[in-house]
Amino acid sequence: FYSIQDSADSNILLAVLYLFCGICGAWRLWYRQIYYAIRDRKTIKWWIFFFFFCMHVAFCIVMILGIKNWGSAGVITMIDAF
C-alpha cells in the first residue's frame, strides 16, 4: 500500500498551485501571444510564444519524471509507490 508521508500536504498544495497558475499562465503566455502574433504579424510575439512553449515543455518533462516533494506524480513517484 502507498503510505501518506509528511510531505503529502505540501505536494497537494503545490499541485493545486500548478493547476491554477498553469491555466492562467497558459492563457496569457501561450494562447494570447500566438493570437497576437498571427494577428499583428510581429516576429517578437512569435519568439515570446516559442520561448514560453519551450519552458512549458521543460516543465512537463520535470513533472513526468515525478521528483519527490515537487508536487508531481510521475515515473519516480510511481516506482516508489510500487
N, CA, C and O atoms as CSV, one atom per row, in Angstrom:
chain,resi,resn,atom,element,x,y,z
A,1,PHE,N,N,0.834,-1.199,0.000
A,1,PHE,CA,C,0.000,0.000,0.000
A,1,PHE,C,C,0.868,1.247,0.000
A,1,PHE,O,O,1.998,1.245,0.488
A,2,TYR,N,N,0.322,2.287,-0.547
A,2,TYR,CA,C,1.022,3.568,-0.591
A,2,TYR,C,C,0.741,4.314,0.693
A,2,TYR,O,O,-0.413,4.612,1.002
A,3,SER,N,N,1.770,4.612,1.433
A,3,SER,CA,C,1.584,5.322,2.701
A,3,SER,C,C,1.736,6.819,2.493
A,3,SER,O,O,2.584,7.273,1.725
A,4,ILE,N,N,0.910,7.566,3.181
A,4,ILE,CA,C,0.960,9.020,3.084
A,4,ILE,C,C,2.077,9.512,3.981
A,4,ILE,O,O,2.148,9.165,5.160
A,5,GLN,N,N,2.951,10.328,3.403
A,5,GLN,CA,C,4.091,10.829,4.147
A,5,GLN,C,C,3.800,12.240,4.651
A,5,GLN,O,O,2.738,12.799,4.377
A,6,ASP,N,N,4.739,12.801,5.377
A,6,ASP,CA,C,4.563,14.142,5.927
A,6,ASP,C,C,4.489,15.206,4.842
A,6,ASP,O,O,3.868,16.248,5.046
A,7,SER,N,N,5.098,14.968,3.719
A,7,SER,CA,C,5.129,15.975,2.661
A,7,SER,C,C,3.899,15.922,1.763
A,7,SER,O,O,3.842,16.637,0.762
A,8,ALA,N,N,2.917,15.093,2.097
A,8,ALA,CA,C,1.726,14.970,1.252
A,8,ALA,C,C,0.951,16.276,1.196
A,8,ALA,O,O,0.414,16.626,0.145
A,9,ASP,N,N,0.881,17.002,2.303
A,9,ASP,CA,C,0.157,18.272,2.300
A,9,ASP,C,C,0.815,19.289,1.388
A,9,ASP,O,O,0.133,19.992,0.642
A,10,SER,N,N,2.123,19.373,1.442
A,10,SER,CA,C,2.813,20.334,0.580
A,10,SER,C,C,2.717,19.924,-0.882
A,10,SER,O,O,2.665,20.787,-1.759
A,11,ASN,N,N,2.693,18.629,-1.161
A,11,ASN,CA,C,2.555,18.167,-2.544
A,11,ASN,C,C,1.184,18.529,-3.108
A,11,ASN,O,O,1.072,18.938,-4.263
A,12,ILE,N,N,0.144,18.378,-2.290
A,12,ILE,CA,C,-1.197,18.738,-2.742
A,12,ILE,C,C,-1.293,20.241,-2.962
A,12,ILE,O,O,-1.893,20.689,-3.939
A,13,LEU,N,N,-0.707,21.021,-2.063
A,13,LEU,CA,C,-0.708,22.471,-2.211
A,13,LEU,C,C,0.025,22.894,-3.486
A,13,LEU,O,O,-0.455,23.760,-4.217
A,14,LEU,N,N,1.171,22.295,-3.752
A,14,LEU,CA,C,1.910,22.605,-4.969
A,14,LEU,C,C,1.140,22.197,-6.223
A,14,LEU,O,O,1.150,22.917,-7.222
A,15,ALA,N,N,0.478,21.049,-6.171
A,15,ALA,CA,C,-0.289,20.594,-7.325
A,15,ALA,C,C,-1.446,21.541,-7.631
A,15,ALA,O,O,-1.706,21.844,-8.796
A,16,VAL,N,N,-2.137,22.005,-6.601
A,16,VAL,CA,C,-3.229,22.963,-6.807
A,16,VAL,C,C,-2.684,24.291,-7.323
A,16,VAL,O,O,-3.292,24.915,-8.192
A,17,LEU,N,N,-1.559,24.721,-6.800
A,17,LEU,CA,C,-0.925,25.953,-7.275
A,17,LEU,C,C,-0.529,25.823,-8.743
A,17,LEU,O,O,-0.739,26.754,-9.521
A,18,TYR,N,N,0.036,24.692,-9.129
A,18,TYR,CA,C,0.389,24.458,-10.530
A,18,TYR,C,C,-0.859,24.480,-11.413
A,18,TYR,O,O,-0.822,24.991,-12.533
A,19,LEU,N,N,-1.952,23.930,-10.914
A,19,LEU,CA,C,-3.190,23.892,-11.684
A,19,LEU,C,C,-3.697,25.293,-11.975
A,19,LEU,O,O,-3.945,25.636,-13.131
A,20,PHE,N,N,-3.852,26.107,-10.937
A,20,PHE,CA,C,-4.409,27.442,-11.143
A,20,PHE,C,C,-3.446,28.367,-11.877
A,20,PHE,O,O,-3.866,29.129,-12.748
A,21,CYS,N,N,-2.182,28.311,-11.543
A,21,CYS,CA,C,-1.199,29.148,-12.247
A,21,CYS,C,C,-0.992,28.668,-13.673
A,21,CYS,O,O,-0.722,29.470,-14.567
A,22,GLY,N,N,-1.114,27.378,-13.890
A,22,GLY,CA,C,-0.923,26.824,-15.221
A,22,GLY,C,C,-2.009,27.244,-16.191
A,22,GLY,O,O,-1.718,27.545,-17.348
A,23,ILE,N,N,-3.253,27.271,-15.744
A,23,ILE,CA,C,-4.348,27.663,-16.627
A,23,ILE,C,C,-4.246,29.145,-16.970
A,23,ILE,O,O,-4.339,29.524,-18.137
A,24,CYS,N,N,-4.055,29.976,-15.958
A,24,CYS,CA,C,-3.920,31.419,-16.208
A,24,CYS,C,C,-2.657,31.717,-17.015
A,24,CYS,O,O,-2.674,32.553,-17.918
A,25,GLY,N,N,-1.583,31.041,-16.689
A,25,GLY,CA,C,-0.334,31.247,-17.416
A,25,GLY,C,C,-0.426,30.797,-18.857
A,25,GLY,O,O,0.135,31.438,-19.745
A,26,ALA,N,N,-1.123,29.707,-19.100
A,26,ALA,CA,C,-1.277,29.226,-20.470
A,26,ALA,C,C,-2.038,30.245,-21.311
A,26,ALA,O,O,-1.695,30.478,-22.470
A,27,TRP,N,N,-3.056,30.842,-20.737
A,27,TRP,CA,C,-3.811,31.836,-21.487
A,27,TRP,C,C,-2.952,33.052,-21.810
A,27,TRP,O,O,-2.906,33.500,-22.955
A,28,ARG,N,N,-2.279,33.576,-20.808
A,28,ARG,CA,C,-1.520,34.823,-21.003
A,28,ARG,C,C,-0.236,34.607,-21.790
A,28,ARG,O,O,0.148,35.465,-22.585
A,29,LEU,N,N,0.430,33.485,-21.587
A,29,LEU,CA,C,1.744,33.298,-22.183
A,29,LEU,C,C,1.732,32.482,-23.471
A,29,LEU,O,O,2.681,32.552,-24.252
A,30,TRP,N,N,0.674,31.711,-23.704
A,30,TRP,CA,C,0.609,30.888,-24.899
A,30,TRP,C,C,-0.423,31.403,-25.886
A,30,TRP,O,O,-0.096,31.960,-26.934
A,31,TYR,N,N,-1.680,31.197,-25.517
A,31,TYR,CA,C,-2.762,31.408,-26.472
A,31,TYR,C,C,-2.876,32.866,-26.897
A,31,TYR,O,O,-3.051,33.160,-28.079
A,32,ARG,N,N,-2.777,33.767,-25.947
A,32,ARG,CA,C,-2.881,35.175,-26.278
A,32,ARG,C,C,-1.698,35.621,-27.136
A,32,ARG,O,O,-1.867,36.399,-28.075
A,33,GLN,N,N,-0.510,35.130,-26.817
A,33,GLN,CA,C,0.675,35.505,-27.587
A,33,GLN,C,C,0.610,34.982,-29.025
A,33,GLN,O,O,0.978,35.693,-29.961
A,34,ILE,N,N,0.153,33.765,-29.200
A,34,ILE,CA,C,0.086,33.228,-30.557
A,34,ILE,C,C,-1.010,33.929,-31.348
A,34,ILE,O,O,-0.879,34.126,-32.557
A,35,TYR,N,N,-2.090,34.306,-30.671
A,35,TYR,CA,C,-3.151,35.049,-31.347
A,35,TYR,C,C,-2.640,36.406,-31.810
A,35,TYR,O,O,-2.861,36.794,-32.957
A,36,TYR,N,N,-1.959,37.130,-30.925
A,36,TYR,CA,C,-1.415,38.436,-31.289
A,36,TYR,C,C,-0.327,38.319,-32.352
A,36,TYR,O,O,-0.199,39.194,-33.208
A,37,ALA,N,N,0.438,37.268,-32.302
A,37,ALA,CA,C,1.489,37.074,-33.309
A,37,ALA,C,C,0.889,36.872,-34.690
A,37,ALA,O,O,1.385,37.428,-35.669
A,38,ILE,N,N,-0.163,36.089,-34.776
A,38,ILE,CA,C,-0.812,35.853,-36.065
A,38,ILE,C,C,-1.548,37.107,-36.520
A,38,ILE,O,O,-1.508,37.467,-37.697
A,39,ARG,N,N,-2.218,37.767,-35.584
A,39,ARG,CA,C,-2.991,38.949,-35.935
A,39,ARG,C,C,-2.099,40.098,-36.399
A,39,ARG,O,O,-2.372,40.718,-37.426
A,40,ASP,N,N,-1.029,40.386,-35.645
A,40,ASP,CA,C,-0.185,41.548,-35.932
A,40,ASP,C,C,1.005,41.241,-36.836
A,40,ASP,O,O,1.663,42.154,-37.336
A,41,ARG,N,N,1.277,39.966,-37.043
A,41,ARG,CA,C,2.439,39.539,-37.838
A,41,ARG,C,C,3.736,40.136,-37.295
A,41,ARG,O,O,4.543,40.692,-38.041
A,42,LYS,N,N,3.917,40.011,-35.984
A,42,LYS,CA,C,5.116,40.525,-35.311
A,42,LYS,C,C,6.026,39.357,-34.965
A,42,LYS,O,O,5.585,38.355,-34.402
A,43,THR,N,N,7.295,39.496,-35.308
A,43,THR,CA,C,8.264,38.432,-35.054
A,43,THR,C,C,8.538,38.272,-33.568
A,43,THR,O,O,8.711,37.150,-33.092
A,44,ILE,N,N,8.581,39.373,-32.826
A,44,ILE,CA,C,8.887,39.284,-31.393
A,44,ILE,C,C,7.810,38.497,-30.645
A,44,ILE,O,O,8.112,37.798,-29.678
A,45,LYS,N,N,6.573,38.607,-31.082
A,45,LYS,CA,C,5.488,37.844,-30.445
A,45,LYS,C,C,5.663,36.346,-30.688
A,45,LYS,O,O,5.363,35.532,-29.815
A,46,TRP,N,N,6.148,35.987,-31.876
A,46,TRP,CA,C,6.431,34.580,-32.152
A,46,TRP,C,C,7.548,34.069,-31.235
A,46,TRP,O,O,7.458,32.964,-30.701
A,47,TRP,N,N,8.592,34.870,-31.056
A,47,TRP,CA,C,9.699,34.473,-30.186
A,47,TRP,C,C,9.236,34.322,-28.746
A,47,TRP,O,O,9.645,33.391,-28.051
A,48,ILE,N,N,8.384,35.234,-28.299
A,48,ILE,CA,C,7.845,35.121,-26.936
A,48,ILE,C,C,7.036,33.848,-26.799
A,48,ILE,O,O,7.172,33.136,-25.804
A,49,PHE,N,N,6.190,33.546,-27.788
A,49,PHE,CA,C,5.402,32.321,-27.756
A,49,PHE,C,C,6.290,31.086,-27.699
A,49,PHE,O,O,6.071,30.205,-26.868
A,50,PHE,N,N,7.290,31.013,-28.573
A,50,PHE,CA,C,8.137,29.826,-28.603
A,50,PHE,C,C,8.992,29.695,-27.348
A,50,PHE,O,O,9.285,28.579,-26.918
A,51,PHE,N,N,9.392,30.805,-26.760
A,51,PHE,CA,C,10.135,30.745,-25.505
A,51,PHE,C,C,9.283,30.118,-24.406
A,51,PHE,O,O,9.729,29.195,-23.724
A,52,PHE,N,N,8.065,30.614,-24.232
A,52,PHE,CA,C,7.199,30.067,-23.189
A,52,PHE,C,C,6.719,28.663,-23.528
A,52,PHE,O,O,6.457,27.869,-22.623
A,53,PHE,N,N,6.599,28.343,-24.804
A,53,PHE,CA,C,6.274,26.981,-25.207
A,53,PHE,C,C,7.376,26.018,-24.788
A,53,PHE,O,O,7.096,24.942,-24.261
A,54,CYS,N,N,8.619,26.399,-25.020
A,54,CYS,CA,C,9.749,25.555,-24.609
A,54,CYS,C,C,9.830,25.427,-23.092
A,54,CYS,O,O,10.158,24.358,-22.577
A,55,MET,N,N,9.534,26.511,-22.372
A,55,MET,CA,C,9.520,26.443,-20.908
A,55,MET,C,C,8.436,25.489,-20.423
A,55,MET,O,O,8.644,24.745,-19.465
A,56,HIS,N,N,7.286,25.509,-21.079
A,56,HIS,CA,C,6.204,24.606,-20.699
A,56,HIS,C,C,6.562,23.149,-20.968
A,56,HIS,O,O,6.260,22.271,-20.160
A,57,VAL,N,N,7.201,22.898,-22.095
A,57,VAL,CA,C,7.622,21.524,-22.412
A,57,VAL,C,C,8.642,21.044,-21.380
A,57,VAL,O,O,8.585,19.894,-20.945
A,58,ALA,N,N,9.570,21.909,-20.988
A,58,ALA,CA,C,10.546,21.548,-19.953
A,58,ALA,C,C,9.852,21.268,-18.624
A,58,ALA,O,O,10.211,20.321,-17.925
A,59,PHE,N,N,8.862,22.084,-18.270
A,59,PHE,CA,C,8.097,21.866,-17.039
A,59,PHE,C,C,7.361,20.532,-17.089
A,59,PHE,O,O,7.327,19.806,-16.095
A,60,CYS,N,N,6.774,20.204,-18.233
A,60,CYS,CA,C,6.070,18.928,-18.382
A,60,CYS,C,C,7.021,17.745,-18.234
A,60,CYS,O,O,6.651,16.729,-17.646
A,61,ILE,N,N,8.220,17.859,-18.750
A,61,ILE,CA,C,9.204,16.783,-18.612
A,61,ILE,C,C,9.571,16.578,-17.146
A,61,ILE,O,O,9.673,15.443,-16.682
A,62,VAL,N,N,9.768,17.671,-16.419
A,62,VAL,CA,C,10.078,17.567,-14.988
A,62,VAL,C,C,8.907,16.930,-14.236
A,62,VAL,O,O,9.124,16.112,-13.342
A,63,MET,N,N,7.674,17.294,-14.584
A,63,MET,CA,C,6.511,16.726,-13.911
A,63,MET,C,C,6.318,15.256,-14.274
A,63,MET,O,O,5.849,14.475,-13.445
A,64,ILE,N,N,6.669,14.871,-15.489
A,64,ILE,CA,C,6.575,13.457,-15.881
A,64,ILE,C,C,7.576,12.617,-15.095
A,64,ILE,O,O,7.292,11.471,-14.749
A,65,LEU,N,N,8.742,13.184,-14.813
A,65,LEU,CA,C,9.730,12.460,-14.016
A,65,LEU,C,C,9.219,12.199,-12.605
A,65,LEU,O,O,9.450,11.123,-12.054
A,66,GLY,N,N,8.530,13.165,-12.017
A,66,GLY,CA,C,7.938,12.971,-10.697
A,66,GLY,C,C,8.938,13.078,-9.570
A,66,GLY,O,O,9.003,12.193,-8.716
A,67,ILE,N,N,9.714,14.135,-9.547
A,67,ILE,CA,C,10.698,14.344,-8.483
A,67,ILE,C,C,9.982,14.542,-7.162
A,67,ILE,O,O,8.983,15.258,-7.095
A,68,LYS,N,N,10.481,13.918,-6.124
A,68,LYS,CA,C,9.832,13.970,-4.824
A,68,LYS,C,C,9.754,15.397,-4.291
A,68,LYS,O,O,10.654,16.206,-4.517
A,69,ASN,N,N,8.670,15.691,-3.585
A,69,ASN,CA,C,8.403,16.972,-2.930
A,69,ASN,C,C,8.310,18.135,-3.909
A,69,ASN,O,O,8.558,19.277,-3.521
A,70,TRP,N,N,7.963,17.881,-5.152
A,70,TRP,CA,C,7.751,18.951,-6.126
A,70,TRP,C,C,6.293,19.035,-6.548
A,70,TRP,O,O,5.958,19.815,-7.439
A,71,GLY,N,N,5.426,18.258,-5.934
A,71,GLY,CA,C,4.008,18.290,-6.256
A,71,GLY,C,C,3.648,17.591,-7.548
A,71,GLY,O,O,2.613,17.888,-8.144
A,72,SER,N,N,4.476,16.677,-7.987
A,72,SER,CA,C,4.200,15.972,-9.232
A,72,SER,C,C,4.004,14.489,-8.958
A,72,SER,O,O,4.479,13.958,-7.955
A,73,ALA,N,N,3.303,13.841,-9.857
A,73,ALA,CA,C,3.073,12.408,-9.736
A,73,ALA,C,C,3.550,11.768,-11.028
A,73,ALA,O,O,2.767,11.562,-11.955
A,74,GLY,N,N,4.811,11.462,-11.084
A,74,GLY,CA,C,5.385,10.943,-12.316
A,74,GLY,C,C,5.972,9.567,-12.140
A,74,GLY,O,O,5.552,8.796,-11.278
A,75,VAL,N,N,6.938,9.273,-12.961
A,75,VAL,CA,C,7.526,7.937,-13.018
A,75,VAL,C,C,8.258,7.585,-11.723
A,75,VAL,O,O,8.116,6.469,-11.223
A,76,ILE,N,N,9.027,8.503,-11.181
A,76,ILE,CA,C,9.764,8.221,-9.941
A,76,ILE,C,C,8.804,7.961,-8.789
A,76,ILE,O,O,9.021,7.049,-7.992
A,77,THR,N,N,7.748,8.756,-8.698
A,77,THR,CA,C,6.746,8.550,-7.654
A,77,THR,C,C,6.041,7.217,-7.842
A,77,THR,O,O,5.752,6.528,-6.864
A,78,MET,N,N,5.764,6.848,-9.069
A,78,MET,CA,C,5.098,5.576,-9.357
A,78,MET,C,C,5.990,4.396,-8.961
A,78,MET,O,O,5.507,3.413,-8.398
A,79,ILE,N,N,7.278,4.494,-9.252
A,79,ILE,CA,C,8.200,3.415,-8.898
A,79,ILE,C,C,8.299,3.268,-7.382
A,79,ILE,O,O,8.324,2.154,-6.858
A,80,ASP,N,N,8.355,4.406,-6.681
A,80,ASP,CA,C,8.413,4.354,-5.213
A,80,ASP,C,C,7.136,3.795,-4.614
A,80,ASP,O,O,7.183,3.139,-3.573
A,81,ALA,N,N,5.989,4.042,-5.248
A,81,ALA,CA,C,4.711,3.566,-4.710
A,81,ALA,C,C,4.565,2.054,-4.839
A,81,ALA,O,O,3.901,1.417,-4.020
A,82,PHE,N,N,5.186,1.481,-5.869
A,82,PHE,CA,C,5.027,0.045,-6.083
A,82,PHE,C,C,6.331,-0.637,-5.841
A,82,PHE,O,O,6.422,-1.858,-5.967
